[in-house]
CSV table of C-alpha atoms and ligand atoms in Angstrom, one decimal:
chain,number,residue,atom,x,y,z
A,1,MET,CA,-134.8,-68.1,-155.9
A,2,GLY,CA,-135.8,-71.8,-156.1
A,3,THR,CA,-136.4,-73.9,-159.1
A,4,LYS,CA,-138.8,-72.6,-161.7
A,5,GLU,CA,-142.0,-74.2,-160.6
A,6,GLN,CA,-141.4,-73.6,-156.8
A,7,HIS,CA,-141.0,-69.9,-156.8
A,8,ILE,CA,-144.1,-68.3,-155.2
A,9,PHE,CA,-145.4,-64.8,-154.1
A,10,LYS,CA,-147.6,-64.5,-151.0
A,11,SER,CA,-149.8,-61.6,-150.4
A,12,ARG,CA,-152.5,-60.7,-147.8
A,13,ARG,CA,-154.7,-57.7,-146.9
A,14,ALA,CA,-152.7,-54.5,-146.9
A,15,ALA,CA,-153.1,-51.2,-145.2
A,16,ALA,CA,-153.7,-48.1,-147.4
A,17,ILE,CA,-150.6,-47.2,-149.5
A,18,ASP,CA,-148.6,-44.1,-149.0
A,19,ALA,CA,-145.6,-44.3,-151.3
A,20,GLU,CA,-143.5,-42.8,-154.0
A,21,ILE,CA,-142.1,-45.2,-156.6
A,22,SER,CA,-140.6,-45.6,-160.0
A,23,VAL,CA,-141.3,-48.6,-162.2
A,24,PRO,CA,-139.0,-50.6,-164.5
A,25,PRO,CA,-138.2,-49.4,-168.0
A,26,ASP,CA,-140.8,-49.9,-170.7
A,27,LYS,CA,-140.7,-53.4,-172.3
A,28,SER,CA,-142.1,-52.5,-175.7
A,29,ILE,CA,-139.8,-49.6,-176.1
A,30,SER,CA,-136.7,-51.4,-174.8
A,31,HIS,CA,-137.2,-54.1,-177.6
A,32,ARG,CA,-137.5,-51.4,-180.2
A,33,ALA,CA,-134.5,-49.5,-178.9
A,34,VAL,CA,-132.2,-52.5,-179.4
A,35,LEU,CA,-133.7,-53.3,-182.8
A,36,LEU,CA,-133.5,-49.8,-184.2
A,37,ALA,CA,-130.0,-49.3,-182.7
A,38,SER,CA,-128.9,-52.5,-184.3
A,39,LEU,CA,-130.4,-51.5,-187.6
A,40,SER,CA,-128.8,-48.0,-187.5
A,41,ASN,CA,-125.5,-46.9,-189.1
A,42,GLY,CA,-123.4,-46.5,-186.0
A,43,ARG,CA,-122.9,-46.5,-182.2
A,44,CYS,CA,-126.0,-46.0,-180.0
A,45,GLU,CA,-126.1,-45.7,-176.2
A,46,ILE,CA,-129.4,-47.1,-174.7
A,47,SER,CA,-130.1,-45.9,-171.1
A,48,ASN,CA,-132.6,-47.3,-168.7
A,49,PHE,CA,-133.0,-50.5,-170.8
A,50,LEU,CA,-135.2,-53.1,-169.2
A,51,GLU,CA,-133.1,-55.9,-167.9
A,52,GLY,CA,-136.0,-58.3,-168.1
A,53,GLU,CA,-135.8,-61.7,-169.8
A,54,ASP,CA,-138.0,-60.7,-172.9
A,55,CYS,CA,-135.8,-57.8,-173.8
A,56,ARG,CA,-132.6,-59.8,-173.1
A,57,SER,CA,-133.9,-62.3,-175.7
A,58,THR,CA,-134.0,-59.5,-178.3
A,59,ALA,CA,-130.5,-58.3,-177.3
A,60,ALA,CA,-129.2,-61.8,-177.4
A,61,ALA,CA,-130.8,-62.5,-180.8
A,62,MET,CA,-129.2,-59.4,-182.2
A,63,ARG,CA,-125.8,-60.5,-180.9
A,64,GLN,CA,-126.2,-63.8,-182.6
A,65,LEU,CA,-126.8,-61.9,-185.8
A,66,GLY,CA,-123.4,-60.2,-185.3
A,67,VAL,CA,-124.2,-57.0,-183.6
A,68,MET,CA,-121.7,-55.9,-180.9
A,69,ILE,CA,-123.7,-55.0,-177.8
A,70,GLU,CA,-121.9,-54.2,-174.6
A,71,SER,CA,-123.5,-53.6,-171.2
A,72,PRO,CA,-121.1,-51.6,-169.2
A,73,GLU,CA,-123.5,-51.3,-166.3
A,74,PRO,CA,-127.1,-52.6,-165.6
A,75,GLY,CA,-129.6,-50.8,-167.8
A,76,LYS,CA,-127.0,-49.4,-170.2
A,77,LEU,CA,-126.4,-50.9,-173.6
A,78,ILE,CA,-123.8,-49.8,-176.2
A,79,VAL,CA,-125.0,-51.0,-179.6
A,80,GLU,CA,-122.8,-50.9,-182.7
A,81,GLY,CA,-125.4,-50.6,-185.5
A,82,MET,CA,-124.8,-52.7,-188.7
A,83,ALA,CA,-126.9,-50.6,-191.1
A,84,GLY,CA,-129.3,-53.4,-191.6
A,85,ARG,CA,-126.9,-56.1,-192.8
A,86,PHE,CA,-126.4,-58.8,-190.3
A,87,THR,CA,-124.4,-62.0,-190.3
A,88,LYS,CA,-125.8,-65.6,-190.5
A,89,PRO,CA,-126.2,-66.8,-186.9
A,90,PHE,CA,-124.9,-70.1,-185.5
A,91,GLY,CA,-128.0,-72.0,-184.4
A,92,ASP,CA,-131.5,-71.0,-183.7
A,93,LEU,CA,-132.5,-67.5,-182.4
A,94,ASP,CA,-134.2,-68.2,-179.0
A,95,CYS,CA,-137.0,-65.7,-178.4
A,96,GLY,CA,-137.8,-67.2,-175.0
A,97,ASN,CA,-141.2,-66.1,-173.8
A,98,SER,CA,-141.3,-63.0,-176.0
A,99,GLY,CA,-143.9,-62.7,-178.8
A,100,THR,CA,-142.6,-59.2,-179.5
A,101,THR,CA,-139.0,-60.5,-180.2
A,102,MET,CA,-140.3,-63.2,-182.6
A,103,ARG,CA,-142.7,-61.0,-184.5
A,104,LEU,CA,-140.6,-57.9,-184.8
A,105,MET,CA,-137.5,-59.9,-185.6
A,106,SER,CA,-139.3,-61.7,-188.4
A,107,GLY,CA,-139.8,-58.3,-190.2
A,108,ILE,CA,-136.0,-57.7,-189.9
A,109,LEU,CA,-134.9,-61.1,-190.9
A,110,ALA,CA,-137.3,-61.2,-194.0
A,111,SER,CA,-134.8,-59.1,-195.9
A,112,GLN,CA,-131.6,-60.9,-194.9
A,113,PRO,CA,-129.4,-63.0,-197.3
A,114,PHE,CA,-129.4,-66.1,-195.0
A,115,GLN,CA,-131.9,-68.4,-193.4
A,116,THR,CA,-132.8,-68.2,-189.7
A,117,ARG,CA,-135.0,-70.2,-187.4
A,118,LEU,CA,-136.7,-68.6,-184.5
A,119,ILE,CA,-137.7,-70.6,-181.5
A,120,GLY,CA,-139.5,-69.9,-178.2
A,121,ASP,CA,-140.5,-71.5,-174.8
A,122,ALA,CA,-143.6,-73.7,-174.4
A,123,SER,CA,-145.9,-70.6,-174.1
A,124,LEU,CA,-144.5,-68.8,-177.2
A,125,SER,CA,-144.5,-72.1,-179.1
A,126,LYS,CA,-148.4,-71.9,-178.9
A,127,ARG,CA,-148.8,-68.4,-180.2
A,128,PRO,CA,-150.0,-67.7,-183.7
A,129,MET,CA,-147.4,-66.4,-186.3
A,130,GLN,CA,-149.7,-66.5,-189.4
A,131,ARG,CA,-150.3,-62.8,-188.7
A,132,VAL,CA,-146.7,-61.9,-189.6
A,133,ILE,CA,-146.3,-64.7,-192.2
A,134,ASP,CA,-149.1,-63.3,-194.3
A,135,PRO,CA,-148.0,-59.7,-194.9
A,136,LEU,CA,-144.3,-60.7,-195.1
A,137,ARG,CA,-145.0,-63.2,-197.8
A,138,LEU,CA,-147.0,-60.5,-199.7
A,139,MET,CA,-143.7,-58.5,-199.6
A,140,GLY,CA,-141.8,-61.5,-201.2
A,141,ALA,CA,-140.4,-63.0,-198.1
A,142,LYS,CA,-140.1,-66.8,-197.8
A,143,LEU,CA,-141.1,-68.0,-194.3
A,144,HIS,CA,-143.1,-70.7,-192.6
A,145,ALA,CA,-144.0,-71.9,-189.2
A,146,GLU,CA,-143.0,-75.5,-188.3
A,147,GLY,CA,-145.5,-75.8,-185.5
A,148,GLU,CA,-149.2,-76.7,-185.7
A,149,LYS,CA,-151.6,-74.0,-186.5
A,150,SER,CA,-148.8,-71.6,-187.7
A,151,CYS,CA,-147.1,-71.7,-184.4
A,152,PRO,CA,-143.3,-71.5,-183.8
A,153,PRO,CA,-140.6,-72.5,-184.7
A,154,LEU,CA,-140.6,-69.9,-187.5
A,155,VAL,CA,-138.2,-70.4,-190.3
A,156,VAL,CA,-137.3,-67.3,-192.4
A,157,GLU,CA,-135.5,-68.3,-195.5
A,158,GLU,CA,-132.7,-66.5,-197.5
A,159,SER,CA,-134.2,-63.4,-199.1
A,160,SER,CA,-134.1,-62.5,-202.7
A,161,GLY,CA,-135.4,-59.0,-202.0
A,162,LEU,CA,-138.7,-57.5,-200.7
A,163,GLN,CA,-141.2,-55.3,-202.4
A,164,GLY,CA,-143.2,-52.6,-200.5
A,165,ILE,CA,-146.9,-53.2,-200.0
A,166,THR,CA,-150.1,-51.5,-198.7
A,167,TYR,CA,-151.4,-53.7,-195.9
A,168,ARG,CA,-154.5,-53.3,-193.9
A,169,LEU,CA,-154.1,-55.0,-190.5
A,170,PRO,CA,-156.8,-57.7,-189.9
A,171,VAL,CA,-156.1,-57.6,-186.2
A,172,ALA,CA,-155.2,-54.6,-184.2
A,173,SER,CA,-151.6,-55.5,-183.5
A,174,ALA,CA,-148.6,-53.2,-182.9
A,175,GLN,CA,-146.4,-56.3,-183.3
A,176,VAL,CA,-147.7,-57.1,-186.8
A,177,LYS,CA,-147.6,-53.3,-187.8
A,178,SER,CA,-144.0,-53.1,-186.6
A,179,ALA,CA,-142.9,-56.3,-188.4
A,180,VAL,CA,-144.3,-54.9,-191.7
A,181,LEU,CA,-142.8,-51.4,-191.2
A,182,LEU,CA,-139.3,-52.9,-190.3
A,183,ALA,CA,-139.4,-55.1,-193.4
A,184,GLY,CA,-140.5,-52.0,-195.4
A,185,LEU,CA,-137.3,-50.3,-194.5
A,186,PHE,CA,-135.4,-52.9,-196.6
A,187,ALA,CA,-138.0,-53.3,-199.3
A,188,LYS,CA,-138.1,-51.7,-202.8
A,189,GLY,CA,-140.6,-48.8,-203.0
A,190,THR,CA,-143.4,-47.7,-200.6
A,191,THR,CA,-144.8,-49.7,-197.6
A,192,THR,CA,-148.1,-48.5,-196.1
A,193,VAL,CA,-149.7,-50.1,-193.1
A,194,ILE,CA,-153.3,-49.2,-192.4
A,195,GLU,CA,-154.9,-49.6,-189.0
A,196,ASN,CA,-158.6,-49.3,-188.3
A,197,VAL,CA,-158.0,-49.1,-184.6
A,198,ARG,CA,-155.1,-47.3,-183.0
A,199,SER,CA,-152.4,-49.6,-181.5
A,200,ARG,CA,-149.2,-48.6,-179.6
A,201,ASP,CA,-147.1,-46.4,-181.9
A,202,HIS,CA,-143.6,-46.8,-180.4
A,203,THR,CA,-142.1,-48.1,-183.6
A,204,GLU,CA,-143.4,-45.2,-185.6
A,205,ARG,CA,-142.1,-42.7,-183.0
A,206,MET,CA,-138.7,-44.4,-182.8
A,207,LEU,CA,-138.4,-44.6,-186.6
A,208,GLN,CA,-138.8,-40.9,-186.7
A,209,TYR,CA,-136.5,-40.3,-183.8
A,210,PHE,CA,-133.8,-42.3,-185.7
A,211,LEU,CA,-134.4,-39.9,-188.7
A,212,VAL,CA,-136.3,-42.4,-190.8
A,213,LYS,CA,-138.7,-40.5,-193.0
A,214,ALA,CA,-142.2,-41.9,-192.3
A,215,LYS,CA,-145.6,-40.3,-192.7
A,216,ARG,CA,-148.6,-40.8,-190.6
A,217,GLU,CA,-152.1,-39.8,-191.7
A,218,GLU,CA,-155.3,-40.1,-189.7
A,219,VAL,CA,-158.6,-40.3,-191.7
A,220,TRP,CA,-161.6,-39.0,-189.7
A,221,GLU,CA,-165.3,-39.0,-190.1
A,222,ASN,CA,-167.0,-35.8,-188.9
A,223,LYS,CA,-163.6,-34.6,-187.7
A,224,ASN,CA,-164.9,-31.2,-186.7
A,225,SER,CA,-167.5,-32.5,-184.4
A,226,PRO,CA,-166.0,-33.6,-181.1
A,227,LYS,CA,-169.2,-35.5,-180.3
A,228,HIS,CA,-169.6,-37.4,-183.6
A,229,ARG,CA,-166.0,-37.7,-184.9
A,230,ARG,CA,-164.8,-41.1,-185.5
A,231,LEU,CA,-161.3,-42.3,-186.4
A,232,VAL,CA,-161.7,-44.3,-189.6
A,233,GLU,CA,-158.1,-45.3,-190.2
A,234,ILE,CA,-154.4,-44.5,-189.5
A,235,ARG,CA,-152.0,-44.9,-192.4
A,236,THR,CA,-148.2,-45.1,-191.8
A,237,THR,CA,-146.0,-44.9,-194.9
A,238,LEU,CA,-142.3,-45.1,-195.4
A,239,GLU,CA,-140.0,-45.5,-198.4
A,240,GLY,CA,-137.6,-48.5,-198.5
A,241,GLY,CA,-133.8,-48.2,-198.6
A,242,GLN,CA,-133.5,-46.0,-195.5
A,243,ILE,CA,-130.9,-46.7,-192.9
A,244,PRO,CA,-131.8,-45.4,-189.4
A,245,GLU,CA,-129.3,-42.8,-188.1
A,246,SER,CA,-127.5,-43.8,-185.0
A,247,MET,CA,-129.0,-42.1,-181.9
A,248,ASP,CA,-128.8,-42.4,-178.1
A,249,PHE,CA,-132.0,-43.3,-176.5
A,250,THR,CA,-133.4,-43.3,-173.0
A,251,VAL,CA,-136.3,-45.6,-172.1
A,252,PRO,CA,-139.1,-44.3,-169.9
A,253,GLY,CA,-140.8,-46.2,-167.1
A,254,ASP,CA,-143.4,-48.8,-168.2
A,255,ILE,CA,-147.0,-47.8,-167.6
A,256,SER,CA,-148.0,-51.5,-168.0
A,257,SER,CA,-145.9,-52.2,-164.9
A,258,ALA,CA,-147.2,-49.1,-163.1
A,259,ALA,CA,-150.7,-50.5,-163.8
A,260,PHE,CA,-150.4,-53.0,-160.9
A,261,TRP,CA,-149.7,-50.2,-158.3
A,262,MET,CA,-152.2,-47.9,-159.9
A,263,VAL,CA,-154.9,-50.3,-159.2
A,264,ALA,CA,-153.5,-51.3,-155.7
A,265,ALA,CA,-153.7,-47.5,-154.8
A,266,ALA,CA,-156.9,-46.5,-156.6
A,267,ALA,CA,-159.0,-49.3,-155.0
A,268,ALA,CA,-157.8,-48.6,-151.5
A,269,PRO,CA,-159.5,-45.7,-149.7
A,270,GLY,CA,-157.0,-43.4,-148.0
A,271,SER,CA,-154.1,-44.5,-150.3
A,272,ARG,CA,-151.8,-42.0,-152.0
A,273,LEU,CA,-149.2,-43.1,-154.6
A,274,LEU,CA,-146.9,-41.1,-156.7
A,275,ILE,CA,-145.4,-42.9,-159.8
A,276,LYS,CA,-142.4,-41.0,-161.3
A,277,ASP,CA,-140.9,-40.9,-164.8
A,278,VAL,CA,-143.4,-43.2,-166.5
A,279,GLY,CA,-144.1,-43.3,-170.1
A,280,LEU,CA,-147.4,-41.5,-170.9
A,281,ASN,CA,-147.7,-42.2,-174.6
A,282,PRO,CA,-151.4,-41.7,-175.4
A,283,THR,CA,-151.6,-45.1,-177.1
A,284,ARG,CA,-150.8,-46.7,-173.7
A,285,THR,CA,-152.7,-44.5,-171.2
A,286,GLY,CA,-156.0,-46.1,-171.6
A,287,ILE,CA,-155.6,-47.5,-168.1
A,288,ILE,CA,-155.9,-44.0,-166.7
A,289,ASP,CA,-159.1,-43.3,-168.6
A,290,VAL,CA,-160.6,-46.6,-167.5
A,291,LEU,CA,-159.7,-46.1,-163.8
A,292,VAL,CA,-161.0,-42.5,-163.9
A,293,ARG,CA,-164.3,-43.9,-165.3
A,294,MET,CA,-164.3,-46.3,-162.3
A,295,GLY,CA,-164.1,-43.3,-160.0
A,296,ALA,CA,-160.3,-43.3,-159.4
A,297,ARG,CA,-158.6,-40.0,-158.7
A,298,ILE,CA,-155.6,-39.7,-160.8
A,299,ARG,CA,-153.5,-36.7,-161.8
A,300,GLU,CA,-151.3,-37.1,-164.8
A,301,VAL,CA,-148.5,-34.6,-165.3
A,302,ILE,CA,-146.6,-34.9,-168.5
A,303,GLU,CA,-143.1,-33.4,-167.7
A,304,SER,CA,-141.5,-33.7,-171.0
A,305,SER,CA,-141.3,-35.4,-174.3
A,306,PHE,CA,-138.1,-37.3,-174.3
A,307,HIS,CA,-136.7,-39.0,-177.4
A,308,GLY,CA,-140.1,-38.9,-178.9
A,309,GLU,CA,-142.0,-40.4,-176.0
A,310,PRO,CA,-144.0,-38.3,-173.4
A,311,ILE,CA,-142.9,-38.9,-169.8
A,312,GLY,CA,-144.3,-37.8,-166.6
A,313,ASN,CA,-145.7,-38.6,-163.2
A,314,LEU,CA,-149.0,-40.1,-161.9
A,315,ASP,CA,-150.5,-39.1,-158.6
A,316,ILE,CA,-153.2,-41.6,-157.5
A,317,LYS,CA,-155.5,-41.2,-154.5
A,318,GLY,CA,-157.5,-44.2,-153.4
A,319,GLY,CA,-161.3,-44.4,-153.1
A,320,LYS,CA,-164.2,-46.6,-153.9
A,321,LEU,CA,-164.4,-47.9,-157.4
A,322,ARG,CA,-167.5,-48.5,-159.6
A,323,ALA,CA,-168.1,-50.7,-162.6
A,324,THR,CA,-167.4,-49.6,-166.2
A,325,GLU,CA,-167.4,-51.0,-169.8
A,326,ILE,CA,-164.2,-51.5,-171.7
A,327,ARG,CA,-164.7,-52.4,-175.3
A,328,GLY,CA,-164.0,-51.4,-179.0
A,329,ALA,CA,-161.2,-49.0,-179.9
A,330,GLU,CA,-160.1,-48.8,-176.3
A,331,ILE,CA,-159.1,-52.4,-176.1
A,332,PRO,CA,-155.7,-52.3,-177.9
A,333,ASN,CA,-154.7,-49.4,-175.7
A,334,VAL,CA,-155.3,-51.5,-172.5
A,335,ILE,CA,-154.7,-54.9,-173.9
A,336,ASP,CA,-151.8,-55.8,-171.4
A,337,GLU,CA,-153.7,-54.2,-168.5
A,338,ILE,CA,-156.9,-56.2,-168.7
A,339,PRO,CA,-155.8,-58.9,-166.1
A,340,ILE,CA,-155.2,-56.1,-163.5
A,341,LEU,CA,-158.3,-54.1,-164.6
A,342,ALA,CA,-160.3,-57.3,-164.1
A,343,VAL,CA,-159.0,-57.3,-160.5
A,344,ALA,CA,-160.1,-53.7,-160.2
A,345,ALA,CA,-163.5,-54.7,-161.5
A,346,ALA,CA,-163.8,-57.4,-158.8
A,347,LEU,CA,-163.2,-54.7,-156.2
A,348,ALA,CA,-165.7,-52.2,-157.8
A,349,GLU,CA,-169.5,-51.9,-157.1
A,350,GLY,CA,-171.5,-53.3,-160.1
A,351,THR,CA,-170.8,-55.4,-163.1
A,352,THR,CA,-167.9,-54.4,-165.4
A,353,VAL,CA,-168.2,-55.6,-169.0
A,354,ILE,CA,-165.1,-56.3,-171.1
A,355,ARG,CA,-165.7,-57.1,-174.8
A,356,ASP,CA,-163.8,-57.2,-178.2
A,357,ALA,CA,-160.8,-58.6,-176.4
A,358,ALA,CA,-160.6,-62.1,-178.1
A,359,GLU,CA,-156.8,-61.3,-178.5
A,360,LEU,CA,-156.4,-62.0,-174.8
A,361,ARG,CA,-156.9,-65.7,-175.6
A,362,VAL,CA,-153.6,-65.8,-177.5
A,363,LYS,CA,-151.4,-63.9,-175.2
A,364,GLU,CA,-148.8,-65.6,-172.9
A,365,THR,CA,-151.8,-67.7,-171.7
A,366,ASP,CA,-155.5,-67.6,-172.4
A,367,ARG,CA,-156.0,-64.6,-170.3
A,368,ILE,CA,-159.8,-64.6,-170.4
A,369,ALA,CA,-160.0,-68.2,-169.2
A,370,VAL,CA,-157.4,-67.8,-166.5
A,371,VAL,CA,-158.6,-64.4,-165.2
A,372,ALA,CA,-162.1,-65.8,-164.9
A,373,SER,CA,-161.2,-68.9,-163.1
A,374,HIS,CA,-158.8,-67.0,-160.7
A,375,LEU,CA,-161.4,-64.4,-159.9
A,376,ARG,CA,-164.0,-67.0,-159.2
A,377,ALA,CA,-161.5,-68.9,-156.9
A,378,MET,CA,-161.3,-65.6,-155.0
A,379,GLY,CA,-165.1,-65.3,-154.7
A,380,ALA,CA,-166.0,-62.9,-157.5
A,381,LYS,CA,-168.8,-63.6,-159.9
A,382,VAL,CA,-167.6,-63.8,-163.5
A,383,GLU,CA,-169.4,-64.5,-166.8
A,384,GLU,CA,-167.0,-65.5,-169.6
A,385,PHE,CA,-167.6,-64.6,-173.3
A,386,PRO,CA,-165.5,-65.6,-176.3
A,387,ASP,CA,-164.2,-62.0,-176.5
A,388,GLY,CA,-164.2,-60.9,-172.9
A,389,MET,CA,-166.1,-61.3,-169.5
A,390,ALA,CA,-168.5,-59.6,-167.2
A,391,ILE,CA,-167.3,-59.3,-163.6
A,392,THR,CA,-169.6,-58.5,-160.7
A,393,GLY,CA,-167.5,-56.8,-158.0
A,394,GLY,CA,-168.1,-55.7,-154.5
A,395,ALA,CA,-168.3,-59.0,-152.7
A,396,PRO,CA,-165.4,-59.6,-150.3
A,397,LEU,CA,-162.5,-61.4,-151.9
A,398,LYS,CA,-160.9,-64.4,-150.2
A,399,GLY,CA,-157.3,-65.5,-150.5
A,400,ALA,CA,-156.6,-68.5,-152.8
A,401,ARG,CA,-153.8,-70.7,-154.1
A,402,LEU,CA,-153.3,-69.8,-157.7
A,403,GLN,CA,-151.1,-70.7,-160.7
A,404,SER,CA,-149.4,-68.1,-162.9
A,405,HIS,CA,-149.6,-70.4,-165.9
A,406,HIS,CA,-146.1,-68.9,-166.8
A,407,ASP,CA,-147.8,-65.6,-167.5
A,408,HIS,CA,-146.1,-62.6,-165.8
A,409,ARG,CA,-149.2,-60.4,-165.9
A,410,ILE,CA,-151.4,-63.0,-164.3
A,411,ALA,CA,-148.8,-63.6,-161.5
A,412,MET,CA,-148.6,-59.8,-160.7
A,413,ALA,CA,-152.4,-59.0,-161.1
A,414,PHE,CA,-153.5,-61.7,-158.7
A,415,SER,CA,-150.7,-60.9,-156.2
A,416,ILE,CA,-152.3,-57.4,-156.1
A,417,ALA,CA,-155.8,-59.0,-155.7
A,418,GLY,CA,-154.3,-60.7,-152.6
A,419,LEU,CA,-153.7,-57.3,-151.1
A,420,PHE,CA,-157.5,-56.9,-150.9
A,421,ALA,CA,-158.4,-60.5,-149.9
A,422,SER,CA,-159.1,-62.1,-146.5
A,423,GLY,CA,-156.4,-64.7,-145.6
A,424,GLU,CA,-153.4,-65.5,-147.8
A,425,THR,CA,-153.1,-65.5,-151.5
A,426,VAL,CA,-150.3,-67.8,-152.8
A,427,MET,CA,-149.3,-67.3,-156.5
A,428,GLU,CA,-147.3,-70.3,-157.8
A,429,GLY,CA,-144.8,-70.2,-160.6
A,430,THR,CA,-143.7,-66.6,-160.4
A,431,ASP,CA,-140.3,-66.7,-162.2
A,432,CYS,CA,-142.2,-65.5,-165.3
A,433,VAL,CA,-142.4,-62.0,-163.6
A,434,ASN,CA,-138.8,-61.5,-164.6
A,435,THR,CA,-139.9,-61.2,-168.2
A,436,SER,CA,-141.2,-57.7,-167.6
A,437,TYR,CA,-140.8,-56.7,-163.9
A,438,PRO,CA,-137.6,-57.7,-162.1
A,439,GLY,CA,-138.0,-56.4,-158.5
A,440,PHE,CA,-141.8,-56.7,-158.4
A,441,GLU,CA,-141.7,-59.0,-155.4
A,442,GLN,CA,-139.6,-56.5,-153.4
A,443,THR,CA,-142.1,-53.7,-154.2
A,444,LEU,CA,-145.0,-56.0,-153.3
A,445,ARG,CA,-143.5,-56.6,-149.9
A,446,VAL,CA,-143.1,-52.8,-149.4
A,447,MET,CA,-146.8,-52.2,-150.5
A,448,GLN,CA,-147.9,-55.0,-148.3
A,449,LYS,CA,-146.8,-52.8,-145.4
A,450,GLY,CA,-148.7,-49.9,-147.0
A,451,GLY,CA,-145.5,-48.7,-148.7
A,452,LYS,CA,-145.0,-46.4,-145.7
A,453,MET,CA,-141.2,-46.4,-146.1
A,454,LYS,CA,-141.0,-43.9,-148.9
A,455,ARG,CA,-138.9,-45.3,-151.7
A,456,LYS,CA,-136.3,-43.1,-153.3
A,457,THR,CA,-137.1,-42.5,-156.9
A,458,ARG,CA,-134.2,-43.4,-159.3
A,459,GLU,CA,-133.4,-40.5,-161.5
A,460,LEU,CA,-133.3,-41.6,-165.2
A,461,THR,CA,-130.1,-40.5,-166.9
A,462,GLY,CA,-130.7,-37.3,-168.8
A,463,LEU,CA,-134.4,-37.3,-167.9
A,464,LYS,CA,-135.1,-33.8,-166.5
A,465,GLY,CA,-138.6,-32.5,-166.4
A,466,THR,CA,-139.3,-29.3,-168.2
A,467,GLY,CA,-142.0,-28.3,-165.7
A,468,LYS,CA,-144.4,-27.7,-168.7
A,469,PRO,CA,-148.1,-28.0,-167.9
A,470,ALA,CA,-149.8,-31.3,-168.5
A,471,MET,CA,-150.5,-32.1,-172.1
A,472,ARG,CA,-154.0,-33.1,-171.0
A,473,PRO,CA,-155.6,-31.8,-167.9
A,474,ALA,CA,-155.5,-33.7,-164.7
A,475,ALA,CA,-158.0,-36.5,-165.2
A,476,THR,CA,-159.8,-35.5,-162.0
A,477,ALA,CA,-158.9,-33.7,-158.8
B,501,LIG,C1,-146.6,-55.3,-177.9
B,501,LIG,C2,-147.8,-55.2,-178.5
B,501,LIG,C3,-149.0,-55.9,-177.9
B,501,LIG,C4,-148.8,-56.3,-176.4
B,501,LIG,C5,-147.5,-56.9,-176.2
B,501,LIG,C6,-146.4,-55.9,-176.6
B,501,LIG,C7,-145.6,-54.6,-178.6
B,501,LIG,O1,-149.2,-57.1,-178.6
B,501,LIG,O2,-149.8,-57.2,-176.0
B,501,LIG,O3,-147.3,-57.2,-174.8
B,501,LIG,O4,-144.5,-54.4,-178.0
B,501,LIG,O5,-145.7,-54.3,-179.8
B,501,LIG,P1,-150.1,-57.1,-180.0
B,501,LIG,O6,-149.5,-56.1,-180.8
B,501,LIG,O7,-149.9,-58.5,-180.7
B,501,LIG,O8,-151.5,-56.9,-179.6
């Protein structure tokens, strides 16, 4: 690997895919596994931990707070939980590129009897932290951002105790929800987080798995009418003063990483791709629904529910895609998949409209602006809105020289676009891919050749399918 700016991926038009793969461990779940294990009252073994830079930042920060974390082999962590009482770190806690690390850690640090300062790289230093500062201050935490417009560094001062609150999330954000719930564990009284739109629920599931008593209630309008029912809100409540019980945990494959190959296979007629042992939590599987609406043929088989998270296989057959609309309550479910779904849209007949996704502007980069400009560079027609875009697909794509803007999902999405374009696509600045998908480039090379050499699926420790039927029927034949 060369210096940061020099590392590139090259891709060009590929044959139909015929492959069986597994994908790296889930990033969101790996972060939470280290955090919950560190908060717990004893020794926890985490298997299939994502050895990506983002999750390593979380583990490194916990180590700086005094947690003993050993890694006897790649993907395995032995964490000695400290029952929520950490020690003052030497120096700043470096969250690298990871918004999840900074926001979730802020919830944990809010109750600690010492001051901490959280820093990040150039991209994270431009991401808004007011969204965690507001609720944590309401709980009695003292924290402030040192950067302009409430951007990092984030200073969390010595705590003199937190008070539980009821907080309605102003943005659909699993990171903010998780920060408040983690702070609530160490607050006096009851903490309730109310969401109007469902965001990923890994924190809630993991809290329950670590035997924290938490209650989840859904409020519906017209609940008994499948046609007219509407989810009004979701309330998650927990009592403060609970210490998570130490537990072993195995992380499933990351559907957000699988998404790149799902699109690569779904959009290539004649392709067949089996993705094994991937997390199929319904707050993350919106990508399947969207691709099925676009005409993709995907069979989803939930094999088991492991450590509170559904896991299974995805079987994808390639075909012609058509345009769709992605908006409203579906957006948080596919928020990380929009760059690759935009590529799918450029390969589909008709105009795909993506709205209500303004959050994309404050991800690792402004993903609306970058996706629009990259798609245009490859020959697609794109109209940009403040909260989304309209992509007219179907015209042949042409290879281009593109910049990742240090955003892993941009780098991967447009390397996949290159598999469908004439000429060569060069993606510059691809080191960022290591934040979530170490090994992406090797798989890209295999897929470039149609993936014909069947890749052996790595069995996850302790992950054995029960052979139970799918939780929801195969999306389509
Ligand atoms: C994440 C939540 C999402 C997502 C991010 C990971 C998490 O962010 O985009 O990649 O692990 O909680 P928001 O909750 O801010 O939307």
